[in-house]
Every structure is written in structure tokens, then in C-alpha cells.
Amino acid sequence: MTGVDELVGLFPPGTRLADDGMLVVGGCRLDEIAGEFGTPVLVVAEQAIRQRAREYRAGLTARWPDSQVVFASKAFPCTAVQRAMVEEGLWIDVAGGGEIVTALAAGVDPATLVLHGNAKTTEEIQLAVEAGVGTVVVDNFDDIDRLETVVPSGLEQGCLVRVIPGVQASTHAAHATGHEGSKFGLTPLVAREAIARLQRSDRLRMDGLHTHVGSQIMVAEELAAAVEPLAALGRFPVYDLGGGLGARYTYADHPPSLDRYLDVLIDAARAHLPADARILIEPGRSMVASSAVTLYTVTTVKPGTTTFVAVDGGMADNLEVALVGQRFEATVVNRVGGGSQPVTVVGRHCESGDVLSENVPLRDAVVGDLLAVPATGAYCYTMSNNYNGARRIPVVFVADGQFRLVVRRDTWPDLLSRDVAP
Ligand SMILES: Cc1ncc(COP(=O)(O)O)c(C=O)c1O
């Protein structure tokens, strides 16, 4: 059976148990958070996010001084998170117009935005150019056509070319992006043409290359393997080596440490890239996954061959299980750790795939209990939805025993707010 310490270790750093056994995150008791904001609620340990951002920055700069950590904000694109990252000195990766809008609202300097997308629309490119987005990552020739039409003469838009490195990472197929046949970027052969076009352009500046192997990658060497294929394409001022480092969701997950990942990646950069180039990296998941906990209320316990513990949220606030079968752990907040009878924690949605945690040993969960699911900081908020009329859940920052609401819960009228005809 898994120990309490091991389970608490999946929660944000600094999480502890109060004398009465209640989980305390960021110095705040989870029962008090639930009392104040209701459930489900996404509780984010602000110091955990900031500390991780500092570790990333210090680790990268120590190894490669002319470098920049760019937060892949798709992992958690609310303005409060984007603002915290910027306050910690990070740049922001935006995947599409919506993330440009939130980043600008968060007060991000547009020159530090890096725009991605394999299907950027003219509207998004216009938005980026008008806002002064510093870097557009060119994924295809239509991006170049659109940029040449939209960028006014006299301006120079910084661009990187996204290259498919031909690396098949050992992650879920839906997370892999660096293999031959990927929909993202250009093969090295075709990338040469895109590079040549940018070099000929009088309004697009060919700053360098970008690559990204995929997400939730547990082998540092697979991330570093993307570096060498870039070297064959020539020497450039900038190389963006993407994100992808795995996060720890459950006991069996042992992602490389940040130091090991950076050692292996930057060793590859030293071996293959020009020493005077600037290196960017774009972590998302490994920056924020462990910083948050989703808190639910148990609504139903249905005993049987499988005992189902159903909660008041599910796939509307956490799609990771349904999309890629991601494993999450769970615990009753004031009886932390395992009971002897594993149960299956399910959500309230009309899909059998709406499971939060299969075979998880809860300690005697009963209706009304609060349940905490750790490691929900990445890709949960951003993929939240209104399935079955769910109101998207609030985000609460906790730090030093204080809490503050940074995103409110949808209201019932919010669910009707886009309807324009009866
Ligand atoms: C281009 C790009 N950069 C960075 C990331 C962030 O990846 P991760 O969240 O795995 O670090 C992604 C997401 O897959 C991406 O598509």
C-alpha cells in the first residue's frame, strides 16, 4: 500500500497535513478553500509555479547564458498564470489568437511572445503583427504567404522555421509531434525552402529554427535528439528547442530531473549548435502540472464489484484521462492515503470514459467528503468545457496561508450568454 508521504509528494511542494489530518496546500486548508469557493475548484500553489519558473531560468542560464525560458502557456493560459511567469522573467509561447489576447491582458510585452500554430488564420496573423508579437514560428508555406501579405513594408517580423526532427518519442501517440509524418512543421528538406524564402523576404526576418518532440516525455535523450537534425540546416542566431519534459502524476512516474534534462539538452546544443546562438526552450506541462490540485465533493458512492465514487466534476474540468488515459491519484482530503478497498473515482458526465482515477485506494469515502486530485495544473484548465451544462470551474491561488480567486466559476447565465436566437 502506498504511504501517506508518497501521496503527499504528488501534491504541490510544501503540502502538509494539519493536526486533524486535513490537507494543507500553500498554507491553506482544503476544507476552507471548498467552504469559500465551492467545488469543483482548481487550487494552485502560486509559490510552486514561481519556484519552478526560477529553477528553469537559473538552470538554463547557468548552462547557456544567452538563453530564454518561454512558458508554453497552452498548458495553463489564464492571465494570472501568464502574469506570474512574466514576473519571473519568462517569455510566453502563445498558440493562436486567444492566447495572444490573454497574454496581452496579462500585461506581457508583445516582443516576448512566440506564436505557434499549424493552422494560423489570416486573422490571427494580423492580430500578431498588429500587436507586435516578437516571434512567429512558421509551420508551413501558407504562414509565409500570409505574413508577407500582412506585414507592412518597412517592418521586419522575426520568424523561426519549425523543423520536424524525425524523433519518435516514447510517449502517448497523441502527445508525439517530432516524428516523420507529424502535422507540425516541415521536414528538413522542405524546411530549406522555407528558410530560403524567409531569407529572400524584405519584411520577414529569418531568426532561426524551432523544434518540439512532443509532450510528457520521460527520456531526456529523446528531447535532446531533436538538436542534431537542426545543425544540418545551417547556422542561425536563434534555436528554440521546444518543451516536452514529463511531469510526475503518479507513483510510477519518474521524469528526468530538471538538471538532468537541461544537462542532456545543452550538451547536445554544445555539440551541434553555434556557440554564439541564443537558445530558447518552451516548457509547459513540467512547469505547472504539480502546482495544482482539483478539489471535488463526493456526490454518490455506488458499491458493487467495482465501487464507484462519483464526484461533482470530471471530464469537463479534466480531459487528460479521456484524451490520453493519463493516470491521476486521489484522496479524501482529511483521511489521506489508502484504504484497503480500491474504488474507481468517476465524474458526473454522460460518458463511461469520464473516469478520474481507476482503482484508487480511498479511505472509506462517503457522500459529502471532499476529494483531492493532485497534479492537475497542466492542460486541465485550458481544456475545460461545458459538457452536460457544466460550469467551468474557478481557479484559486494559494500562498503563505492566503488565498485569492483568479478565475471565477461560470455562472448559469454564462451558459446562455452566447445564444442569440431562441
Ligand atoms: C510548440 C510547442 N512548444 C511547447 C509545448 C509544451 O510542451 P509541454 O507542455 O509538454 O512542455 C507544446 C505542447 O505540446 C508545443 O506544441
Coordinates of C-alpha atoms and ligand atoms in Angstrom, one line a residue:
M1 CA 0.0 0.0 0.0
T2 CA 1.2 3.5 -0.8
G3 CA 2.4 5.6 2.1
V4 CA 0.9 8.9 3.1
D5 CA 4.2 10.7 2.5
E6 CA 4.4 9.3 -1.0
L7 CA 0.9 10.5 -1.8
V8 CA 1.5 14.0 -0.3
G9 CA 4.6 14.0 -2.5
L10 CA 2.4 14.2 -5.6
F11 CA 0.9 17.5 -4.2
P12 CA 2.5 20.9 -4.7
P13 CA 5.8 21.3 -2.7
G14 CA 5.1 22.5 0.8
T15 CA 1.8 20.5 1.1
R16 CA 1.3 19.1 4.6
L17 CA -1.3 17.6 6.9
A18 CA -2.9 19.7 9.7
D19 CA -3.1 18.2 13.2
D20 CA -6.6 16.9 12.4
G21 CA -5.4 15.2 9.2
M22 CA -6.7 17.9 6.7
L23 CA -4.5 18.6 3.6
V24 CA -3.0 22.0 3.7
V25 CA -1.8 23.4 0.3
G26 CA 0.1 26.7 0.1
G27 CA -0.6 27.1 3.8
C28 CA -4.4 26.9 3.2
R29 CA -6.7 24.1 4.5
L30 CA -8.5 22.5 1.6
D31 CA -11.8 22.3 3.5
E32 CA -11.6 26.1 4.0
I33 CA -11.0 26.6 0.2
A34 CA -14.0 24.4 -0.6
G35 CA -16.1 26.3 2.0
E36 CA -15.2 29.6 0.4
F37 CA -15.4 28.8 -3.3
G38 CA -17.4 25.6 -3.5
T39 CA -16.4 22.6 -5.6
P40 CA -15.0 21.6 -8.0
V41 CA -12.2 24.1 -7.7
L42 CA -8.7 24.2 -9.1
V43 CA -6.3 25.2 -6.3
V44 CA -2.9 26.5 -7.5
A45 CA 0.1 26.8 -5.2
E46 CA 1.5 30.1 -6.5
Q47 CA 4.9 29.7 -5.0
A48 CA 5.2 26.3 -6.6
I49 CA 4.7 27.9 -10.1
R50 CA 7.1 30.7 -9.3
Q51 CA 9.8 28.5 -7.8
R52 CA 9.7 26.2 -10.8
A53 CA 10.0 29.1 -13.2
R54 CA 13.0 30.3 -11.2
E55 CA 14.6 26.9 -11.3
Y56 CA 14.1 26.6 -15.1
R57 CA 15.6 30.1 -15.6
A58 CA 18.6 29.6 -13.4
G59 CA 19.2 26.1 -14.7
L60 CA 19.2 27.2 -18.3
T61 CA 21.2 30.4 -17.9
A62 CA 23.8 28.6 -15.9
R63 CA 24.4 26.2 -18.8
W64 CA 23.8 28.5 -21.7
P65 CA 23.9 32.2 -20.8
D66 CA 22.3 33.6 -23.9
S67 CA 19.1 31.8 -23.4
Q68 CA 15.4 32.3 -22.6
V69 CA 12.7 30.2 -21.0
V70 CA 9.4 30.6 -22.8
F71 CA 6.4 29.3 -20.9
A72 CA 4.2 27.3 -23.2
S73 CA 1.1 29.0 -21.9
K74 CA -1.2 26.5 -23.6
A75 CA -0.6 24.4 -20.5
F76 CA -2.3 26.9 -18.3
P77 CA -3.3 30.1 -20.2
C78 CA -5.1 32.2 -17.6
T79 CA -3.9 35.7 -17.2
A80 CA -2.8 35.2 -13.6
V81 CA -0.5 32.3 -14.5
Q82 CA 0.9 34.2 -17.6
R83 CA 1.5 37.3 -15.4
A84 CA 3.3 35.2 -12.7
M85 CA 5.5 33.7 -15.4
V86 CA 6.4 37.1 -16.8
E87 CA 7.1 38.4 -13.3
E88 CA 9.6 35.6 -13.0
G89 CA 11.3 36.7 -16.2
L90 CA 9.9 34.2 -18.7
W91 CA 8.7 34.8 -22.2
I92 CA 5.3 33.4 -23.3
D93 CA 4.5 30.9 -26.0
V94 CA 1.1 31.5 -27.5
A95 CA -0.8 29.0 -29.6
G96 CA -3.2 31.2 -31.6
G97 CA -5.1 34.4 -31.3
G98 CA -6.8 33.6 -28.0
E99 CA -3.6 33.1 -26.1
I100 CA -2.3 36.4 -27.6
V101 CA -5.3 38.1 -26.2
T102 CA -4.9 36.7 -22.7
A103 CA -1.2 37.3 -22.7
L104 CA -1.7 41.0 -23.7
A105 CA -4.4 41.3 -21.0
A106 CA -1.8 39.9 -18.6
G107 CA 0.5 42.7 -19.5
V108 CA 3.1 40.7 -21.4
D109 CA 5.5 42.7 -23.6
P110 CA 4.4 41.5 -27.1
A111 CA 8.1 41.4 -28.2
T112 CA 8.5 38.5 -25.8
L113 CA 5.6 36.4 -27.3
V114 CA 6.3 33.4 -29.5
L115 CA 3.4 32.5 -31.8
H116 CA 2.8 28.9 -32.8
G117 CA 0.1 27.1 -34.8
N118 CA -0.1 24.7 -37.7
A119 CA -3.2 26.3 -39.0
K120 CA -2.8 30.0 -38.2
T121 CA -5.6 32.1 -39.8
T122 CA -5.1 35.4 -41.5
E123 CA -7.0 37.0 -38.6
E124 CA -4.5 35.5 -36.1
I125 CA -1.5 36.6 -38.1
Q126 CA -3.0 40.1 -38.4
L127 CA -3.6 40.2 -34.6
A128 CA 0.0 39.0 -34.0
V129 CA 1.6 41.6 -36.4
E130 CA -0.6 44.4 -35.2
A131 CA 0.2 43.6 -31.5
G132 CA 3.9 43.4 -32.2
V133 CA 4.4 39.8 -31.4
G134 CA 8.2 39.3 -31.5
T135 CA 8.5 35.9 -33.0
V136 CA 6.2 33.9 -35.3
V137 CA 7.1 30.3 -35.7
V138 CA 6.5 29.4 -39.3
D139 CA 4.9 26.0 -39.7
N140 CA 4.2 25.9 -43.4
F141 CA 4.3 28.0 -46.6
D142 CA 0.8 29.4 -46.1
D143 CA 2.1 31.1 -42.9
I144 CA 4.8 32.7 -45.1
D145 CA 2.3 33.8 -47.7
R146 CA 0.0 35.3 -45.1
L147 CA 2.8 37.0 -43.3
E148 CA 4.1 38.6 -46.5
T149 CA 0.6 39.9 -47.2
V150 CA 0.0 41.2 -43.6
V151 CA 3.4 42.6 -42.5
P152 CA 3.6 46.2 -43.8
S153 CA 6.7 47.2 -45.7
G154 CA 9.2 48.9 -43.5
L155 CA 8.5 46.4 -40.7
E156 CA 10.6 43.2 -40.1
Q157 CA 8.7 40.3 -38.5
G158 CA 11.0 37.9 -36.6
C159 CA 10.4 34.3 -37.7
L160 CA 11.6 30.8 -36.8
V161 CA 11.0 27.8 -39.0
R162 CA 9.6 24.7 -37.3
V163 CA 11.5 21.6 -38.3
I164 CA 10.4 18.0 -37.9
P165 CA 13.4 16.4 -36.3
G166 CA 12.3 12.8 -37.1
V167 CA 12.3 11.8 -33.5
Q168 CA 9.7 9.3 -32.3
A169 CA 9.3 9.9 -28.6
S170 CA 8.1 7.1 -26.3
T171 CA 5.0 9.0 -25.2
H172 CA 1.3 8.7 -25.9
A173 CA 0.8 8.9 -29.7
A174 CA -1.4 12.0 -29.2
H175 CA 1.5 13.7 -27.5
A176 CA 4.1 13.0 -30.1
T177 CA 4.9 15.8 -32.6
G178 CA 8.5 15.2 -33.7
H179 CA 8.2 12.1 -35.8
E180 CA 8.2 11.8 -39.6
G181 CA 4.6 12.3 -40.7
S182 CA 3.8 14.8 -38.0
K183 CA 1.3 17.5 -38.9
F184 CA 3.5 20.1 -37.2
G185 CA 6.4 21.8 -39.1
L186 CA 8.4 20.9 -42.1
T187 CA 10.8 18.1 -42.8
P188 CA 14.4 19.3 -43.0
L189 CA 14.4 19.0 -46.8
V190 CA 11.3 21.2 -47.1
A191 CA 12.4 23.5 -44.3
R192 CA 15.4 24.5 -46.5
E193 CA 12.9 26.0 -49.0
A194 CA 11.1 27.9 -46.2
I195 CA 14.4 29.2 -44.9
A196 CA 15.4 30.4 -48.3
R197 CA 12.0 32.2 -48.8
L198 CA 12.4 34.0 -45.5
Q199 CA 15.9 34.9 -46.3
R200 CA 14.7 36.5 -49.6
S201 CA 11.8 38.4 -47.9
D202 CA 12.2 42.1 -47.4
R203 CA 9.7 42.0 -44.4
L204 CA 10.3 38.7 -42.7
R205 CA 13.5 38.1 -40.7
M206 CA 14.9 34.6 -40.6
D207 CA 15.9 34.4 -37.0
G208 CA 16.4 30.6 -36.7
L209 CA 14.8 27.2 -36.2
H210 CA 12.3 25.7 -33.9
T211 CA 11.6 22.1 -33.0
H212 CA 9.4 20.2 -30.5
V213 CA 9.4 16.5 -30.0
G214 CA 6.2 16.1 -28.0
S215 CA 4.8 16.2 -24.5
Q216 CA 5.1 14.1 -21.3
I217 CA 8.4 12.7 -22.4
M218 CA 10.3 10.8 -19.7
V219 CA 13.6 10.2 -21.5
A220 CA 15.8 13.3 -21.7
E221 CA 17.8 11.8 -24.6
E222 CA 14.7 11.8 -26.8
L223 CA 14.3 15.5 -26.2
A224 CA 18.0 16.2 -27.0
A225 CA 17.8 14.0 -30.1
A226 CA 16.0 16.8 -31.9
V227 CA 19.0 19.1 -31.8
E228 CA 21.4 17.4 -34.2
P229 CA 19.0 17.5 -37.2
L230 CA 18.8 21.3 -36.9
A231 CA 22.5 21.7 -37.3
A232 CA 22.5 20.4 -40.8
L233 CA 20.3 23.3 -41.9
G234 CA 22.9 26.0 -41.4
R235 CA 23.9 28.5 -38.7
F236 CA 21.3 30.9 -37.3
P237 CA 21.1 33.4 -34.4
V238 CA 18.2 31.5 -32.6
Y239 CA 17.3 27.9 -31.8
D240 CA 14.0 27.1 -30.0
L241 CA 14.3 23.6 -28.7
G242 CA 10.6 23.3 -27.6
G243 CA 9.2 21.8 -24.4
G244 CA 8.1 18.3 -23.6
L245 CA 9.7 17.3 -20.3
G246 CA 7.4 14.9 -18.5
A247 CA 5.6 15.7 -15.2
R248 CA 5.0 13.4 -12.2
Y249 CA 1.3 12.4 -12.0
T250 CA 1.6 9.2 -10.1
Y251 CA 3.9 7.0 -8.1
A252 CA 5.2 5.1 -11.2
D253 CA 6.2 8.3 -13.0
H254 CA 9.9 9.2 -12.7
P255 CA 10.5 12.0 -15.2
P256 CA 14.1 13.2 -15.5
S257 CA 15.0 15.9 -13.1
L258 CA 15.2 19.4 -14.4
D259 CA 19.0 19.3 -14.0
R260 CA 19.3 16.1 -15.9
Y261 CA 17.1 17.3 -18.7
L262 CA 19.0 20.5 -19.1
D263 CA 22.4 18.7 -18.9
V264 CA 21.5 16.4 -21.7
L265 CA 19.8 19.0 -23.9
I266 CA 22.5 21.6 -23.5
D267 CA 25.2 19.0 -24.1
A268 CA 23.6 18.4 -27.4
A269 CA 23.4 22.1 -28.1
R270 CA 27.1 22.4 -27.3
A271 CA 27.9 19.5 -29.7
H272 CA 25.8 20.7 -32.6
L273 CA 24.8 24.4 -32.4
P274 CA 26.8 27.6 -32.9
A275 CA 28.3 28.7 -29.5
D276 CA 27.1 32.3 -30.1
A277 CA 23.4 31.4 -30.8
R278 CA 20.6 32.2 -28.5
I279 CA 18.7 29.1 -27.1
L280 CA 15.0 29.1 -26.2
I281 CA 13.1 26.3 -24.5
E282 CA 9.3 26.1 -24.1
P283 CA 8.2 24.1 -21.1
G284 CA 4.5 23.8 -20.3
R285 CA 3.4 20.7 -18.5
S286 CA 6.6 20.3 -16.4
M287 CA 6.3 23.9 -15.3
V288 CA 2.8 23.7 -13.9
A289 CA 1.4 20.2 -13.6
S290 CA 2.5 19.6 -10.0
S291 CA 1.5 23.1 -8.8
A292 CA -2.3 22.4 -8.7
V293 CA -4.9 20.2 -7.1
T294 CA -8.5 19.8 -8.1
L295 CA -11.0 19.6 -5.2
Y296 CA -14.3 17.8 -5.6
T297 CA -17.2 16.8 -3.5
V298 CA -18.3 13.2 -3.4
T299 CA -21.9 13.1 -4.6
T300 CA -22.5 9.3 -4.8
V301 CA -21.0 6.1 -3.6
K302 CA -22.2 3.0 -5.6
P303 CA -20.9 -0.2 -4.1
G304 CA -20.5 -3.3 -6.3
T305 CA -17.9 -5.4 -8.0
T306 CA -16.4 -2.1 -8.8
T307 CA -17.2 0.6 -6.2
F308 CA -17.8 3.8 -8.0
V309 CA -17.2 7.0 -6.1
A310 CA -18.8 9.8 -8.2
V311 CA -17.9 13.4 -7.8
D312 CA -19.3 16.8 -8.9
G313 CA -16.8 17.3 -11.7
G314 CA -15.0 15.1 -14.2
M315 CA -14.2 15.4 -17.9
A316 CA -15.4 19.0 -18.1
D317 CA -12.6 20.0 -15.8
N318 CA -10.0 17.3 -16.6
L319 CA -9.9 15.8 -20.1
E320 CA -6.5 14.3 -19.7
V321 CA -7.9 10.9 -18.7
A322 CA -10.3 10.6 -21.6
L323 CA -7.9 12.0 -24.1
V324 CA -4.7 10.1 -23.4
G325 CA -5.5 7.8 -20.5
Q326 CA -3.4 9.9 -18.1
R327 CA -3.4 8.3 -14.6
F328 CA -4.2 10.5 -11.6
E329 CA -4.2 9.7 -7.9
A330 CA -6.9 10.8 -5.5
T331 CA -7.5 11.1 -1.8
V332 CA -10.2 12.1 0.7
V333 CA -8.8 15.4 2.0
N334 CA -8.9 14.6 5.7
R335 CA -8.3 10.9 5.5
V336 CA -5.2 10.9 3.3
G337 CA -3.8 7.8 1.9
G338 CA -5.0 4.4 1.0
G339 CA -7.9 2.2 2.4
S340 CA -7.8 -1.5 1.7
Q341 CA -10.6 -1.5 -1.0
P342 CA -9.7 0.3 -4.2
V343 CA -12.5 2.2 -5.8
T344 CA -13.0 3.9 -9.1
V345 CA -13.5 7.7 -9.0
V346 CA -15.8 8.8 -11.8
G347 CA -17.2 12.1 -12.9
R348 CA -20.7 13.3 -13.4
H349 CA -20.7 13.3 -17.2
C350 CA -22.6 11.1 -19.6
E351 CA -19.6 9.1 -20.9
S352 CA -18.2 5.8 -19.5
G353 CA -14.8 7.3 -20.3
D354 CA -15.5 10.0 -17.7
V355 CA -13.2 8.5 -15.1
L356 CA -10.8 10.4 -12.9
S357 CA -9.0 7.6 -11.2
E358 CA -9.4 3.9 -11.6
N359 CA -8.5 1.5 -8.8
V360 CA -7.5 4.1 -6.3
P361 CA -7.5 3.1 -2.6
L362 CA -9.6 5.8 -0.8
R363 CA -10.2 5.6 2.9
D364 CA -13.9 5.0 3.3
A365 CA -15.2 7.7 1.0
V366 CA -18.7 8.8 1.8
V367 CA -21.1 11.2 0.3
G368 CA -20.2 14.8 1.2
D369 CA -16.5 14.0 1.5
L370 CA -14.0 16.4 -0.2
L371 CA -11.7 14.6 -2.6
A372 CA -8.4 16.0 -3.9
V373 CA -6.8 15.0 -7.2
P374 CA -3.2 16.2 -7.4
A375 CA -1.1 17.2 -10.4
T376 CA -3.9 18.9 -12.3
G377 CA -2.0 22.1 -13.2
A378 CA -1.3 21.3 -16.8
Y379 CA -3.8 21.2 -19.7
C380 CA -6.9 20.8 -17.3
Y381 CA -8.0 24.5 -17.0
T382 CA -7.3 25.1 -20.7
M383 CA -9.3 22.1 -22.0
S384 CA -12.2 22.7 -19.6
N385 CA -15.6 22.8 -21.2
N386 CA -19.3 23.0 -20.6
Y387 CA -20.2 19.4 -21.3
N388 CA -23.5 18.4 -19.7
G389 CA -24.0 22.1 -18.8
A390 CA -21.0 22.0 -16.5
R391 CA -20.0 25.4 -15.3
R392 CA -16.2 25.8 -15.8
I393 CA -14.5 25.7 -12.5
P394 CA -12.8 28.6 -10.6
V395 CA -9.1 28.9 -10.1
V396 CA -7.8 29.9 -6.7
F397 CA -4.2 30.9 -6.0
V398 CA -2.9 29.9 -2.5
A399 CA 0.3 31.2 -1.0
D400 CA 1.6 31.6 2.6
G401 CA -1.8 30.8 4.1
Q402 CA -3.7 33.4 1.9
F403 CA -6.0 32.6 -1.0
R404 CA -7.3 34.7 -3.8
L405 CA -9.7 33.9 -6.6
V406 CA -8.1 34.5 -10.0
V407 CA -10.8 32.9 -12.3
R408 CA -14.4 32.7 -11.2
R409 CA -16.7 29.8 -11.8
D410 CA -19.0 30.1 -14.8
T411 CA -22.5 31.3 -13.7
W412 CA -25.7 29.7 -15.0
P413 CA -26.3 32.9 -17.2
D414 CA -22.8 32.4 -18.6
L415 CA -24.1 29.2 -20.1
L416 CA -26.7 31.2 -22.1
S417 CA -24.5 34.2 -22.8
R418 CA -23.6 33.2 -26.4
D419 CA -27.1 32.3 -27.5
V420 CA -28.5 35.0 -29.9
A421 CA -31.7 33.4 -31.0
P422 CA -34.3 31.3 -29.2
Ligands
LIG1 C1 5.3 24.0 -29.9 C2 5.1 23.6 -28.5 N1 6.0 24.1 -27.6 C3 5.9 23.7 -26.3 C4 4.9 22.8 -25.9 C5 4.9 22.5 -24.4 O1 5.0 21.1 -24.2 P1 5.0 20.6 -22.8 O2 3.8 21.1 -22.1 O3 5.0 19.1 -22.9 O4 6.2 21.1 -22.1 C6 4.0 22.3 -26.8 C7 2.9 21.4 -26.4 O5 2.9 20.3 -26.8 C8 4.1 22.7 -28.2 O6 3.2 22.3 -29.1

